[in-house]
Every structure is written in C-alpha cells, then in structure tokens.
Short mmCIF file of C-alpha atoms and ligand atoms in Angstrom, two decimals:
data_model
loop_
_atom_site.label_atom_id
_atom_site.label_comp_id
_atom_site.label_asym_id
_atom_site.label_seq_id
_atom_site.Cartn_x
_atom_site.Cartn_y
_atom_site.Cartn_z
CA MET A 1 0.00 0.00 0.01
CA LYS A 2 1.26 3.47 -0.91
CA ILE A 3 0.61 6.44 1.40
CA PRO A 4 -0.47 9.56 -0.62
CA SER A 5 2.31 12.16 -0.68
CA ASN A 6 0.14 14.98 0.69
CA ILE A 7 -0.52 12.90 3.83
CA ILE A 8 3.27 12.43 4.25
CA THR A 9 3.81 16.16 3.76
CA LEU A 10 1.17 16.89 6.40
CA LEU A 11 2.73 14.48 8.88
CA VAL A 12 6.25 15.90 8.28
CA GLY A 13 4.79 19.39 8.76
CA ILE A 14 3.23 18.43 12.08
CA VAL A 15 6.44 16.77 13.31
CA ILE A 16 8.56 19.81 12.33
CA THR A 17 6.06 22.15 14.05
CA LEU A 18 6.08 20.08 17.26
CA ILE A 19 9.89 19.87 17.35
CA SER A 20 10.14 23.64 16.72
CA LEU A 21 7.62 24.49 19.47
CA TRP A 22 9.48 22.26 21.93
CA TYR A 23 12.97 23.51 21.02
CA GLY A 24 11.81 27.16 21.10
CA GLN A 25 11.11 26.70 24.82
CA ASN A 26 14.02 24.38 25.62
CA HIS A 27 17.04 25.74 23.77
CA GLY A 28 18.82 26.54 27.07
CA LEU A 29 20.75 29.43 25.49
CA MET A 30 19.74 32.13 27.94
CA PRO A 31 21.00 32.69 31.50
CA VAL A 32 18.39 33.02 34.27
CA ALA A 33 15.92 35.88 33.89
CA ALA A 34 16.22 38.13 36.96
CA SER A 35 13.47 40.63 36.12
CA TYR A 36 10.02 40.78 34.57
CA ASP A 37 11.52 42.68 31.59
CA ALA A 38 13.91 39.81 31.06
CA THR A 39 11.02 37.36 30.90
CA GLN A 40 9.40 39.47 28.20
CA VAL A 41 12.62 39.56 26.17
CA ASP A 42 12.82 35.78 26.51
CA GLY A 43 9.30 35.56 25.13
CA ILE A 44 10.33 37.16 21.83
CA PHE A 45 13.61 35.30 21.74
CA ASN A 46 11.85 31.94 22.18
CA PHE A 47 9.36 32.88 19.48
CA MET A 48 12.18 33.70 17.05
CA MET A 49 13.96 30.48 18.04
CA THR A 50 10.77 28.52 17.25
CA ILE A 51 10.54 30.06 13.77
CA ALA A 52 14.28 29.61 13.15
CA THR A 53 14.12 25.93 14.19
CA GLY A 54 11.19 25.29 11.86
CA LEU A 55 12.98 26.97 8.96
CA PHE A 56 16.20 25.12 9.68
CA LEU A 57 14.49 21.73 9.74
CA LEU A 58 12.49 22.55 6.60
CA VAL A 59 15.43 23.82 4.54
CA GLU A 60 17.99 21.27 5.74
CA GLY A 61 15.35 18.50 5.56
CA VAL A 62 14.57 19.25 1.92
CA LEU A 63 18.28 19.52 1.14
CA VAL A 64 19.17 16.16 2.68
CA PHE A 65 16.08 14.52 1.18
CA CYS A 66 17.01 15.80 -2.31
CA LEU A 67 20.66 14.79 -1.93
CA ILE A 68 19.56 11.19 -1.40
CA LYS A 69 16.48 10.99 -3.64
CA PHE A 70 17.92 12.77 -6.68
CA ARG A 71 21.53 11.53 -6.47
CA ARG A 72 23.28 10.47 -9.69
CA ARG A 73 22.81 6.75 -10.30
CA PRO A 74 25.68 4.66 -11.78
CA GLY A 75 25.81 5.01 -15.57
CA ASP A 76 23.56 8.10 -15.66
CA GLN A 77 25.23 10.69 -17.89
CA THR A 78 22.16 12.90 -18.58
CA ASP A 79 21.65 16.48 -17.43
CA GLY A 80 18.98 17.40 -14.93
CA PRO A 81 15.65 18.70 -16.24
CA PRO A 82 15.86 22.42 -17.21
CA ILE A 83 13.53 24.19 -14.69
CA GLU A 84 13.17 27.92 -15.12
CA GLY A 85 11.20 29.95 -12.61
CA ASN A 86 8.05 29.15 -10.68
CA VAL A 87 5.87 32.20 -10.06
CA PRO A 88 3.56 30.72 -7.41
CA LEU A 89 6.61 29.43 -5.48
CA GLU A 90 8.36 32.82 -5.73
CA ILE A 91 5.25 34.55 -4.33
CA LEU A 92 4.94 32.01 -1.55
CA TRP A 93 8.52 32.23 -0.34
CA THR A 94 8.44 36.01 -0.47
CA ALA A 95 5.06 36.30 1.30
CA ILE A 96 5.88 33.95 4.17
CA PRO A 97 9.05 35.79 5.36
CA THR A 98 7.25 39.15 4.90
CA VAL A 99 4.45 38.06 7.22
CA ILE A 100 6.95 36.61 9.72
CA VAL A 101 9.00 39.85 9.75
CA PHE A 102 5.85 41.92 10.27
CA ILE A 103 4.75 39.75 13.20
CA LEU A 104 8.23 40.00 14.74
CA ALA A 105 8.28 43.78 14.25
CA LEU A 106 4.95 44.25 16.00
CA TYR A 107 5.82 41.81 18.78
CA SER A 108 9.26 43.35 19.46
CA PHE A 109 7.79 46.85 19.40
CA GLU A 110 5.19 45.74 21.95
CA VAL A 111 7.90 44.27 24.24
CA TYR A 112 10.10 47.35 23.84
CA ASN A 113 7.20 49.62 24.73
CA ASN A 114 6.21 47.44 27.72
CA MET A 115 9.75 47.65 29.04
CA GLY A 116 9.66 51.45 28.89
CA GLY A 117 11.86 51.78 25.81
CA LEU A 118 9.79 54.65 24.42
CA ASP A 119 9.87 56.53 27.69
CA PRO A 120 13.37 56.59 29.14
CA ILE A 121 12.83 59.47 31.57
CA ILE A 122 13.72 59.82 35.20
CA SER A 123 10.73 59.15 37.41
CA ARG A 124 8.44 61.92 38.68
CA ASP A 125 9.81 61.54 42.19
CA THR A 126 12.99 63.18 41.07
CA PRO A 127 13.16 66.95 41.62
CA PRO A 128 12.43 68.94 38.46
CA GLN A 129 15.86 70.54 38.34
CA GLN A 130 17.33 67.05 38.28
CA ILE A 131 15.29 66.15 35.22
CA ALA A 132 16.33 69.40 33.52
CA MET A 133 19.94 68.67 34.30
CA ASP A 134 19.70 65.15 32.95
CA SER A 135 18.23 66.20 29.66
CA HIS A 136 20.00 69.47 29.01
CA ASN A 137 22.32 68.13 26.36
CA SER A 138 20.27 65.51 24.63
CA ASP A 139 17.35 65.76 22.24
CA ILE A 140 16.39 62.13 22.44
CA ALA A 141 16.48 60.27 25.77
CA LEU A 142 18.50 57.08 25.64
CA GLY A 143 17.81 53.80 27.30
CA ILE A 144 14.96 51.90 28.89
CA GLY A 145 12.55 53.74 31.17
CA THR A 146 10.34 52.57 33.99
CA SER A 147 7.67 50.25 32.64
CA VAL A 148 3.99 50.34 33.56
CA ASP A 149 4.40 47.32 35.81
CA GLU A 150 7.12 49.06 37.76
CA THR A 151 5.18 52.21 38.67
CA SER A 152 3.57 50.54 41.62
CA GLY A 153 3.86 53.46 44.04
CA ILE A 154 7.26 52.33 45.37
CA SER A 155 9.77 55.16 44.92
CA PRO A 156 12.54 53.96 42.65
CA LEU A 157 16.08 53.50 43.83
CA ILE A 158 18.20 55.90 41.78
CA VAL A 159 21.84 55.00 41.19
CA ASP A 160 24.35 57.09 39.21
CA VAL A 161 26.54 54.79 37.12
CA GLN A 162 29.88 56.10 35.88
CA GLY A 163 31.83 54.14 33.37
CA MET A 164 35.52 54.86 33.17
CA GLN A 165 38.67 53.11 32.04
CA TYR A 166 38.40 50.45 33.55
CA ALA A 167 35.75 50.35 36.22
CA TRP A 168 32.14 51.01 37.04
CA ILE A 169 31.45 53.45 39.91
CA PHE A 170 28.02 53.38 41.53
CA THR A 171 26.84 56.42 43.49
CA TYR A 172 23.64 56.29 45.51
CA PRO A 173 22.22 59.84 45.95
CA GLU A 174 19.74 58.49 48.50
CA THR A 175 22.41 57.35 50.99
CA GLY A 176 25.61 58.94 49.71
CA ILE A 177 27.21 55.53 49.18
CA VAL A 178 29.87 55.26 46.50
CA ALA A 179 30.67 51.65 45.57
CA GLY A 180 32.34 49.50 42.96
CA GLU A 181 29.45 47.01 43.06
CA LEU A 182 25.78 47.47 42.44
CA HIS A 183 23.50 46.37 45.30
CA VAL A 184 19.72 46.58 44.82
CA PRO A 185 16.81 45.22 46.83
CA LYS A 186 14.52 42.70 45.22
CA ASN A 187 11.17 43.98 43.83
CA ARG A 188 12.03 47.66 44.14
CA PRO A 189 12.17 49.65 40.86
CA VAL A 190 15.75 50.74 40.08
CA GLN A 191 16.75 53.61 37.81
CA LEU A 192 20.33 53.73 36.65
CA ARG A 193 21.55 57.05 35.31
CA ILE A 194 24.45 55.98 33.10
CA ALA A 195 27.29 58.18 31.93
CA ALA A 196 30.95 57.84 30.96
CA THR A 197 33.88 60.01 31.96
CA ASP A 198 36.34 59.18 29.17
CA VAL A 199 35.37 56.93 26.26
CA LEU A 200 32.36 54.83 25.19
CA HIS A 201 31.49 51.95 27.50
CA ALA A 202 28.42 49.76 27.62
CA PHE A 203 26.62 48.62 30.76
CA TRP A 204 25.43 45.07 30.27
CA VAL A 205 23.75 42.60 32.64
CA PRO A 206 22.84 39.46 30.71
CA GLN A 207 20.43 38.26 33.42
CA LEU A 208 18.42 41.49 33.06
CA ARG A 209 18.62 41.30 29.26
CA LEU A 210 19.64 44.98 29.40
CA LYS A 211 22.51 46.76 27.72
CA GLN A 212 23.09 50.48 27.38
CA ASP A 213 25.99 52.45 26.01
CA ALA A 214 27.64 54.83 28.49
CA ILE A 215 28.47 57.97 26.51
CA PRO A 216 30.72 60.82 27.60
CA GLY A 217 28.69 64.05 27.80
CA ARG A 218 25.37 62.38 27.35
CA ASP A 219 23.17 60.69 29.94
CA ALA A 220 21.25 57.47 29.42
CA MET A 221 19.11 55.46 31.75
CA LEU A 222 18.12 51.90 32.42
CA ALA A 223 15.16 51.01 34.60
CA PHE A 224 14.40 47.56 35.89
CA THR A 225 12.86 45.72 38.80
CA ALA A 226 14.86 42.68 39.75
CA ASN A 227 12.69 39.86 41.02
CA LEU A 228 15.21 37.09 41.53
CA GLU A 229 17.86 37.20 44.26
CA GLY A 230 21.39 36.44 43.19
CA ASN A 231 24.73 37.75 41.99
CA TYR A 232 24.89 38.70 38.34
CA PRO A 233 27.84 39.90 36.27
CA ILE A 234 28.03 43.51 35.09
CA VAL A 235 30.11 43.53 31.92
CA CYS A 236 31.46 46.38 29.80
CA ALA A 237 30.23 45.46 26.34
CA GLU A 238 32.03 48.14 24.34
CA LEU A 239 35.70 47.77 23.49
CA CYS A 240 37.05 50.69 25.53
CA GLY A 241 40.79 50.15 25.68
CA ALA A 242 43.57 47.74 26.61
CA TYR A 243 41.94 46.48 29.80
CA HIS A 244 38.37 46.44 28.50
CA GLY A 245 38.22 42.72 29.25
CA GLY A 246 38.77 43.41 32.95
CA MET A 247 36.02 46.00 33.25
CA LYS A 248 33.62 43.85 35.23
CA SER A 249 31.55 44.26 38.34
CA THR A 250 28.70 42.47 40.07
CA LEU A 251 25.01 43.17 40.55
CA PHE A 252 23.74 41.91 43.90
CA VAL A 253 19.98 41.46 44.06
CA GLU A 254 19.20 41.08 47.77
CA ASP A 255 16.22 40.80 50.07
CA GLU A 256 15.24 43.94 51.99
CA GLU A 257 17.13 42.95 55.13
CA THR A 258 20.43 42.06 53.43
CA TYR A 259 20.23 45.29 51.38
CA ALA A 260 19.60 47.37 54.50
CA GLN A 261 22.62 45.75 56.15
CA TRP A 262 24.78 46.59 53.16
CA VAL A 263 23.58 50.20 53.23
CA GLU A 264 24.29 50.40 56.97
CA ALA A 265 27.80 49.01 56.51
CA ASN A 266 28.68 51.25 53.55
CA LYS A 267 27.14 54.60 54.51
CA PRO A 268 29.66 57.47 54.46
CA VAL A 269 31.21 58.17 57.86
CA GLN A 270 29.64 61.64 58.28
CA GLU A 271 26.30 59.90 58.76
CA ALA A 272 27.64 58.79 62.16
CA ASN A 273 27.50 62.37 63.57
CA LEU A 274 31.08 63.24 62.70
CA GLY A 275 29.86 66.45 61.13
CA GLU A 276 30.25 67.77 57.65
CA THR A 277 33.97 68.39 57.85
CA VAL A 278 36.27 66.54 55.51
CA ALA A 279 39.06 66.10 58.04
CA VAL A 280 38.26 65.08 61.61
CA ASN A 281 40.74 65.54 64.39
CA PRO A 282 40.99 62.07 65.91
CA LYS A 283 41.95 63.52 69.28
CA ASN A 284 38.38 64.67 69.70
CA LEU A 285 37.04 61.17 69.26
CA SER A 286 36.74 58.35 71.69
CA ASP A 287 38.53 55.11 70.90
CA GLY A 288 35.30 53.54 69.74
CA GLN A 289 34.39 56.43 67.45
CA PHE A 290 37.88 56.54 66.00
CA LEU A 291 38.08 52.86 65.18
CA SER A 292 34.49 51.96 64.41
CA PRO A 293 34.57 52.89 60.69
CA TYR A 294 37.52 50.54 60.25
CA ALA A 295 36.25 47.79 62.47
CA GLN A 296 32.62 47.81 61.28
CA GLU A 297 33.24 45.41 58.43
CA MET A 298 34.76 42.90 60.83
CA GLY A 299 31.57 42.88 62.86
CA ILE A 300 33.17 44.65 65.85
CA THR A 301 31.06 47.24 67.66
CA ALA A 302 32.21 50.47 69.26
CA ASP A 303 31.38 49.04 72.68
CA SER A 304 33.62 46.02 72.28
CA LEU A 305 36.39 48.23 70.94
CA ALA A 306 36.22 50.43 73.99
CA GLN A 307 37.06 47.41 76.16
CA VAL A 308 40.18 46.55 74.22
CA GLN A 309 43.33 48.50 75.18
CA PRO A 310 41.71 51.71 76.31
CA LYS A 311 43.48 54.89 75.23
CA ALA A 312 45.74 52.91 72.90
CA HIS A 313 45.49 55.29 69.97
CA HIS A 314 45.88 58.38 72.11
CA SER A 315 49.32 57.28 73.21
CA HIS A 316 50.39 56.89 69.62
CA LEU A 317 48.92 60.17 68.57
CA GLY A 318 50.82 61.88 71.33
CA HIS A 319 53.93 61.74 69.23
CA PHE A 320 52.50 63.87 66.46
CU1 CU B 1 34.55 49.86 29.22
#
C-alpha cells in the first residue's frame, strides 16, 4: 500500500512544528531571567527560536532529502531537467518571510514599549531641576525607562553609574554611598543614570537582558525591577581600551534585610555624627568612634572596641 504524498507532507509538517515548538522553549541558550523585563525579552527570543528551528528543519530536511532521492545513479550521464522559474513558489517564499517579519516587528515593538523603551525618563519623584539637568544636552532620551508594571507606588532607587577606564562606579544619591558594586533590593524599581567620563562603555547585565551604552557628555538610563535574588555579572560590552576585558563588576539582588545591612555598613562616615567636615581631628574622638569605621566590616562594635586596650590610639597620637 502506498501512502499519498500529501498525507506524508502533512505528517512531516506536524512533526517539524512540534519539534520547533518544543525547542523554542528548551534551547537553554539564555542565563536566568532576573526581572520581569527579562522574561518578556525571553518571550520574543523563544518565538524567534521557534521560527528559526522550523525553517532550519525545513530547509535542511529538503536539502538532505534531495541529496539522497535525486543523487546520480551509476551510468547516468544525462543532465537534470531544465527548470526555469516558478511564479507561485516565488510569491509564496516572499510572502511567508514578509508576514513573519511583520509579526516579529509588532511583537518586538510591543515588548520594547512594555519595558519602557519609548519613555526613558527619570521618574516623577526626582526633583524637576534634576530632570532638567539630565536632559539638558540631549534631544532624544537614551535607554529603557520605567515600565507600567514598575510604577507601583514604590519610589525607585536611583543610582548614578559612571563608566571609566576600567571600572564602574556606583553612586547612591539616597544614601551617599559610593561603591564598585551594584546592590539593589529585590522587587524595588531601580533607575540607573548611566554616563561615561572618558570613552564609550556599555553597561550590560545578561540576566536582566539589558545593555546600554555609556556615553561621555550624554546621559542614558536603564530602569528595571529585579525579582530574583542572586549575583549577576556587570560587563562592559564596548571595546574601551587595553583592559576592557577586565572591566567587570557584580550586581547583587538582595532581600530587603540584606540590602539594608549593606547600606548600613557602607554609609559614608559623616552619617555617624562626625559632622560635615572633611578632616576630623581624631583627638576629639573616643577610641570607639575613632576605630568603628575601620572595624565595622569585621563585625566589631564600638562598645567592644572600647574594652580593648583603652586609650591605645591616644598614646600613639601623642607623638605627632
Ligand atoms: Cu569599558
């Protein structure tokens, strides 16, 4: 019994579709998604992967099939049949990619808009003069703004990000912290104001699916709400000089408590009532006050310091 060829074509089509749908969700090419935005980006990536898998199987399948089916038999010296053009086929294989590209364009625009790509402005909680300052030298705002899902009434954590040869510097206007690592609490909207001091850099966190050029003299922003605790690499993704490859940092997404502890441990010293002065005369401080900024990271409190070798540093300072 011979199975009709259109039935075989249908079955092959179903198998290719099923394999494509499965592989589109199980390609394993992406790192974990640490934000809702990242999940949306994965949606479009998986969709493109599904289409690409189907096309690959179709094109390679036909190729391999034809290689075997239409191979030259022994003793066959004839030419192949002269086939010239096929208008319906031309129309079909122009129309299908056109439709696919249109769907992808609409889908990606939708995702970009959802992420805040059309609205990369600093949130309304920022004082107006700050907004004016941020946009004074740019006609078009760059980056990804706060998305609709992120404007949930929680004031965003604003961090100034400076790219320089060869490091990232993170300044927190809220607490005055300056750090070489980026710490953010989970589920709180974050707005990064990104700039560069020397040459082009690019701020990239694969797990957030976000990348933004850092441009000297021009501000850009990236907004996101991380929803998965963990440590993620921050990579400079723009060749910026000899040590570009070493321009790496880490994004720490932490729970509220861990983040609060980090803020407490890294707050500038003047927060501890040492006044606004840049230089503090240590003679006016008790032992505990003098040593606590240095001992804090070791988990030693001012009280326990006071019990160890009282007046120790005064005796040393007496020589100056
Ligand atoms: Cu760089």
